[in-house]
Each structure stands twice: as structure tokens, then as C-alpha cells.
């Protein structure tokens, strides 16, 4: 399972069905029994203290649980009064989980029409298909475009990063927006990628598939950091 903190009294937990069983709980039983659900949530809170420093003295005051594809569940637990804002990113999270499932099944992912002037340059001749490269691409999540409306939001997000989130990246400025183009490798942990994307959205980023954004940005935007942008930005926060 994976934990991350939203604030001093609120966390999220990404957990799958097998992990719930390993904790000694039956999914069907806890969904029907309020007492078992309370015990299950308390067990998550207790385990989370091994990884996260957060204020739990009030006990579990509110929780939101959502079923996700691939027998996974996203659980938001708060030890303060209920807050509707906690659930604001659930639909976005589902979008990334659906994307993850499509990649795992080898389905092609396309999101919306391309931006104007984004068509790649014509090639003089068509290169032979490299099945090794095709397999590598199929194992990867598609490159993502993260758009921040201001540098403050981008730097706040960058301050949270550590080395496992230093994905291949470039930073552009287009009008008043700061745009990160991020690419992933087959070896990158999929749960880390999802956590990275969710955290970016929680700090104000608009995230979507990059498609041909690089061509558009190179034509109309200003390149600020040409490579290892995430690593460079994180180093600027210290």
C-alpha cells in the first residue's frame, strides 16, 4: 500500500484487495459492518504512522473510500471534521487508473484533438518498424503535460520531490503558464507515477496526455529548462 499526506490531519491510502486480506480483513464483511470498517480504518491509521508524521489524536472523524480498477481502492482518512474538498480529485484519480489499465492491456491512449500546429514534421522516408521500441512504448505510461498557472505553484510542488520522481522532463513557458513535459520509462514504478500526477494536480497543475505538445511548445513557447527539469527545479527550492 502507499500513503501520502494531504495536510496535518488528512491522508490518502492506495491499497489493493490482496493487501486488505493480508491485514486480516474481508472486503465483503467490512463493507457491511460499521464496526469492522472502523477497525480497518484504525489499522490503516496505525500502519500509516510508520511512514507519515500526522496528527491523529482526534481519531478517524471522516473517510471516503472509492473502488478503482484492478482491485485497488483509494481511501481518504481525516482526523478532523468532514471537508468536502477532500474528494475533489477522485474523478481525476480514476482517469489515471483507467489510463494505467489501458497501458497494461496494450490499448492505445488518445486524449482529445491535437492542438493547432502540432503535427510532427514530415519525414523523407518511413523508417522500418522496430518491434523492440514498440514493446518498450507499450510498457510505458504516455508522456504527460503538466500545466501550472504560476511559478509559485510549480515551485511549491517541486519542493516535495525526491529522486524517484526525477522523470525525464523539460520546462517551457507559454504566455503566463509554466508547462512541464514529463516522460516515463517501463522501469518506472506505476504507483509512484500515479502518486506524482495526483500530487501535481493537488498543487494546481492541469495534467493531460502530452500527445504532440512538444512540437507546439518548441514552436510557440520559451524553453526554460531543456532537460532534467524536475531535478533542477527541486534543487532550486533549497
Short mmCIF file of C-alpha atoms in Angstrom, two decimals:
data_model
loop_
_atom_site.label_atom_id
_atom_site.label_comp_id
_atom_site.label_asym_id
_atom_site.label_seq_id
_atom_site.Cartn_x
_atom_site.Cartn_y
_atom_site.Cartn_z
CA UNK A 1 0.00 0.00 0.00
CA UNK A 2 1.03 3.63 -0.47
CA UNK A 3 0.36 6.57 1.85
CA UNK A 4 0.62 10.30 1.32
CA UNK A 5 -0.38 13.30 3.41
CA UNK A 6 -2.83 15.97 2.24
CA UNK A 7 -2.50 18.06 5.40
CA UNK A 8 -1.59 17.57 9.08
CA UNK A 9 -4.83 15.69 9.77
CA UNK A 10 -5.65 14.06 6.43
CA UNK A 11 -4.00 11.25 4.47
CA UNK A 12 -4.72 9.09 1.46
CA UNK A 13 -4.04 5.40 1.14
CA UNK A 14 -3.83 3.43 -2.12
CA UNK A 15 -4.45 -0.22 -1.27
CA UNK A 16 -5.44 -3.34 -3.18
CA UNK A 17 -7.71 -6.25 -2.33
CA UNK A 18 -4.84 -8.62 -1.51
CA UNK A 19 -3.30 -6.11 0.90
CA UNK A 20 -6.64 -5.79 2.69
CA UNK A 21 -6.72 -9.58 3.08
CA UNK A 22 -3.17 -9.59 4.42
CA UNK A 23 -4.25 -7.11 7.09
CA UNK A 24 -6.74 -9.72 8.30
CA UNK A 25 -9.92 -8.20 6.89
CA UNK A 26 -12.51 -9.47 4.42
CA UNK A 27 -13.59 -6.86 1.91
CA UNK A 28 -17.21 -8.00 1.78
CA UNK A 29 -17.50 -8.07 5.57
CA UNK A 30 -16.06 -4.63 6.24
CA UNK A 31 -18.31 -3.13 3.57
CA UNK A 32 -21.37 -4.36 5.50
CA UNK A 33 -20.24 -3.99 9.12
CA UNK A 34 -19.62 -0.48 10.52
CA UNK A 35 -17.64 -1.89 13.44
CA UNK A 36 -15.28 -3.82 11.18
CA UNK A 37 -14.90 -0.79 8.95
CA UNK A 38 -13.88 1.27 12.00
CA UNK A 39 -11.33 -1.39 12.95
CA UNK A 40 -10.00 -1.46 9.38
CA UNK A 41 -9.60 2.32 9.23
CA UNK A 42 -7.89 2.35 12.62
CA UNK A 43 -5.49 -0.33 11.37
CA UNK A 44 -4.62 1.84 8.37
CA UNK A 45 -4.05 4.85 10.64
CA UNK A 46 -1.81 2.80 12.93
CA UNK A 47 0.23 1.48 9.99
CA UNK A 48 0.50 4.92 8.39
CA UNK A 49 2.36 6.24 11.44
CA UNK A 50 5.31 4.11 10.38
CA UNK A 51 5.64 6.24 7.25
CA UNK A 52 3.90 9.58 7.86
CA UNK A 53 4.01 12.10 10.69
CA UNK A 54 0.45 13.42 11.06
CA UNK A 55 -1.99 14.42 13.80
CA UNK A 56 -4.29 11.50 14.70
CA UNK A 57 -5.19 12.37 18.30
CA UNK A 58 -8.85 13.01 17.40
CA UNK A 59 -9.23 9.57 15.83
CA UNK A 60 -10.92 8.93 12.49
CA UNK A 61 -13.59 11.60 12.01
CA UNK A 62 -14.33 11.10 8.34
CA UNK A 63 -13.34 8.82 5.49
CA UNK A 64 -14.03 8.49 1.77
CA UNK A 65 -13.43 5.16 0.04
CA UNK A 66 -13.55 4.66 -3.73
CA UNK A 67 -13.23 1.42 -5.68
CA UNK A 68 -10.79 1.66 -8.58
CA UNK A 69 -9.87 -0.66 -11.45
CA UNK A 70 -7.54 -3.63 -10.88
CA UNK A 71 -8.95 -4.37 -7.40
CA UNK A 72 -7.50 -1.17 -5.99
CA UNK A 73 -9.07 1.29 -3.57
CA UNK A 74 -8.37 4.93 -2.75
CA UNK A 75 -9.18 5.78 0.86
CA UNK A 76 -9.04 9.32 2.23
CA UNK A 77 -8.96 9.45 6.03
CA UNK A 78 -9.35 12.62 8.07
CA UNK A 79 -8.89 13.09 11.80
CA UNK A 80 -10.69 16.42 11.70
CA UNK A 81 -14.23 17.45 10.80
CA UNK A 82 -15.58 16.41 7.36
CA UNK A 83 -14.36 18.50 4.47
CA UNK A 84 -15.97 18.24 1.05
CA UNK A 85 -12.75 19.38 -0.59
CA UNK A 86 -11.08 16.08 0.26
CA UNK A 87 -12.92 14.33 -2.53
CA UNK A 88 -12.26 16.88 -5.26
CA UNK A 89 -9.59 14.83 -7.05
CA UNK A 90 -11.27 11.42 -7.02
CA UNK A 91 -12.52 11.65 -10.62
CA UNK A 92 -9.08 12.72 -11.81
CA UNK A 93 -7.55 9.78 -9.98
CA UNK A 94 -9.98 7.43 -11.71
CA UNK A 95 -8.87 8.86 -15.03
CA UNK A 96 -5.26 7.93 -14.31
CA UNK A 97 -6.22 4.46 -13.13
CA UNK A 98 -8.15 3.89 -16.35
CA UNK A 99 -5.11 5.07 -18.27
CA UNK A 100 -2.91 2.65 -16.33
CA UNK A 101 -5.23 -0.24 -17.19
CA UNK A 102 -5.21 0.67 -20.89
CA UNK A 103 -1.42 0.72 -20.94
CA UNK A 104 -1.26 -2.62 -19.15
CA UNK A 105 -3.61 -4.16 -21.72
CA UNK A 106 -1.71 -2.66 -24.65
CA UNK A 107 -4.52 -0.34 -25.73
CA UNK A 108 -3.55 2.90 -27.41
CA UNK A 109 -4.40 6.02 -25.42
CA UNK A 110 -5.51 9.21 -27.13
CA UNK A 111 -6.97 12.19 -25.33
CA UNK A 112 -8.82 14.87 -27.26
CA UNK A 113 -7.93 16.54 -30.56
CA UNK A 114 -4.37 17.77 -31.13
CA UNK A 115 -3.54 21.42 -30.58
CA UNK A 116 -3.20 23.65 -33.62
CA UNK A 117 0.10 23.41 -35.46
CA UNK A 118 1.16 20.33 -33.52
CA UNK A 119 1.67 17.93 -36.42
CA UNK A 120 5.20 16.49 -36.47
CA UNK A 121 7.43 17.40 -39.42
CA UNK A 122 7.21 15.17 -42.48
CA UNK A 123 9.86 12.53 -42.84
CA UNK A 124 11.67 11.98 -46.10
CA UNK A 125 11.29 8.25 -45.75
CA UNK A 126 9.49 5.92 -43.42
CA UNK A 127 11.80 4.15 -41.03
CA UNK A 128 11.34 0.38 -40.60
CA UNK A 129 9.23 -0.62 -37.61
CA UNK A 130 11.29 -1.52 -34.59
CA UNK A 131 9.27 -4.05 -32.59
CA UNK A 132 11.60 -3.67 -29.60
CA UNK A 133 10.83 0.04 -29.43
CA UNK A 134 7.11 -0.66 -29.90
CA UNK A 135 7.13 -3.08 -26.98
CA UNK A 136 9.01 -0.56 -24.82
CA UNK A 137 6.46 2.16 -25.65
CA UNK A 138 3.57 -0.17 -24.86
CA UNK A 139 5.03 -0.79 -21.40
CA UNK A 140 5.20 2.95 -20.64
CA UNK A 141 2.56 5.36 -19.49
CA UNK A 142 2.16 8.05 -22.16
CA UNK A 143 4.15 11.25 -21.73
CA UNK A 144 2.25 13.84 -19.72
CA UNK A 145 1.85 17.59 -19.93
CA UNK A 146 1.61 19.38 -16.56
CA UNK A 147 0.48 23.00 -16.80
CA UNK A 148 0.92 25.34 -13.83
CA UNK A 149 -0.69 28.80 -13.87
CA UNK A 150 2.14 30.36 -11.87
CA UNK A 151 5.72 29.80 -10.78
CA UNK A 152 4.74 29.76 -7.09
CA UNK A 153 2.55 26.67 -7.58
CA UNK A 154 5.25 24.96 -9.64
CA UNK A 155 7.97 25.62 -7.04
CA UNK A 156 5.75 24.50 -4.16
CA UNK A 157 5.16 21.22 -5.97
CA UNK A 158 8.84 20.85 -6.86
CA UNK A 159 9.85 21.26 -3.21
CA UNK A 160 8.08 17.96 -2.42
CA UNK A 161 10.04 15.86 -4.90
CA UNK A 162 12.77 13.36 -4.22
CA UNK A 163 14.96 11.37 -6.58
CA UNK A 164 12.44 8.71 -7.55
CA UNK A 165 10.26 11.43 -9.13
CA UNK A 166 13.05 12.90 -11.29
CA UNK A 167 11.50 11.68 -14.54
CA UNK A 168 12.80 12.83 -17.90
CA UNK A 169 11.36 16.33 -18.28
CA UNK A 170 11.51 19.74 -19.96
CA UNK A 171 10.10 23.07 -18.73
CA UNK A 172 8.51 25.65 -21.03
CA UNK A 173 6.78 28.98 -20.57
CA UNK A 174 3.79 29.68 -22.81
CA UNK A 175 2.06 33.02 -22.21
CA UNK A 176 1.61 33.05 -18.39
CA UNK A 177 1.72 29.28 -17.95
CA UNK A 178 4.63 27.07 -16.94
CA UNK A 179 4.47 23.68 -18.65
CA UNK A 180 6.34 20.52 -17.75
CA UNK A 181 6.63 17.78 -20.37
CA UNK A 182 7.30 14.54 -18.49
CA UNK A 183 8.22 11.16 -19.99
CA UNK A 184 8.30 7.78 -18.26
CA UNK A 185 10.30 4.58 -18.70
CA UNK A 186 9.00 0.97 -18.48
CA UNK A 187 11.09 0.54 -15.33
CA UNK A 188 9.36 3.41 -13.52
CA UNK A 189 7.05 2.29 -10.73
CA UNK A 190 3.44 2.82 -11.86
CA UNK A 191 2.21 3.60 -8.33
CA UNK A 192 4.89 6.29 -7.98
CA UNK A 193 3.80 7.79 -11.30
CA UNK A 194 0.15 7.93 -10.21
CA UNK A 195 1.12 9.47 -6.89
CA UNK A 196 3.28 12.02 -8.73
CA UNK A 197 0.41 13.01 -11.05
CA UNK A 198 -2.17 13.27 -8.26
CA UNK A 199 0.15 15.42 -6.15
CA UNK A 200 0.78 17.71 -9.13
CA UNK A 201 -2.96 18.24 -9.55
CA UNK A 202 -3.36 18.88 -5.83
CA UNK A 203 -0.85 21.72 -6.24
CA UNK A 204 -2.70 23.30 -9.13
CA UNK A 205 -1.44 21.52 -12.24
CA UNK A 206 -3.67 20.65 -15.15
CA UNK A 207 -2.50 17.21 -16.27
CA UNK A 208 -3.19 15.53 -19.58
CA UNK A 209 -1.55 13.38 -22.21
CA UNK A 210 1.24 15.28 -23.97
CA UNK A 211 0.36 13.98 -27.44
CA UNK A 212 2.29 16.30 -29.80
CA UNK A 213 2.67 19.14 -27.27
CA UNK A 214 6.45 19.20 -27.68
CA UNK A 215 6.16 20.30 -31.30
CA UNK A 216 3.71 23.05 -30.37
CA UNK A 217 5.76 24.29 -27.41
CA UNK A 218 9.02 24.34 -29.35
CA UNK A 219 7.32 26.48 -31.97
CA UNK A 220 5.35 28.85 -29.71
CA UNK A 221 6.79 28.57 -26.20
CA UNK A 222 10.02 29.52 -24.48
CA UNK A 223 12.25 26.66 -23.34
CA UNK A 224 13.39 27.37 -19.77
CA UNK A 225 14.98 24.06 -18.72
CA UNK A 226 15.84 21.70 -21.61
CA UNK A 227 16.44 18.50 -19.61
CA UNK A 228 16.12 17.06 -16.11
CA UNK A 229 13.72 19.91 -15.31
CA UNK A 230 12.23 18.19 -12.25
CA UNK A 231 15.66 17.63 -10.72
CA UNK A 232 16.72 21.21 -11.44
CA UNK A 233 13.51 22.67 -10.02
CA UNK A 234 13.82 20.60 -6.86
CA UNK A 235 17.39 21.81 -6.35
CA UNK A 236 16.18 25.42 -6.67
CA UNK A 237 13.88 25.02 -3.68
CA UNK A 238 16.75 24.57 -1.19
#
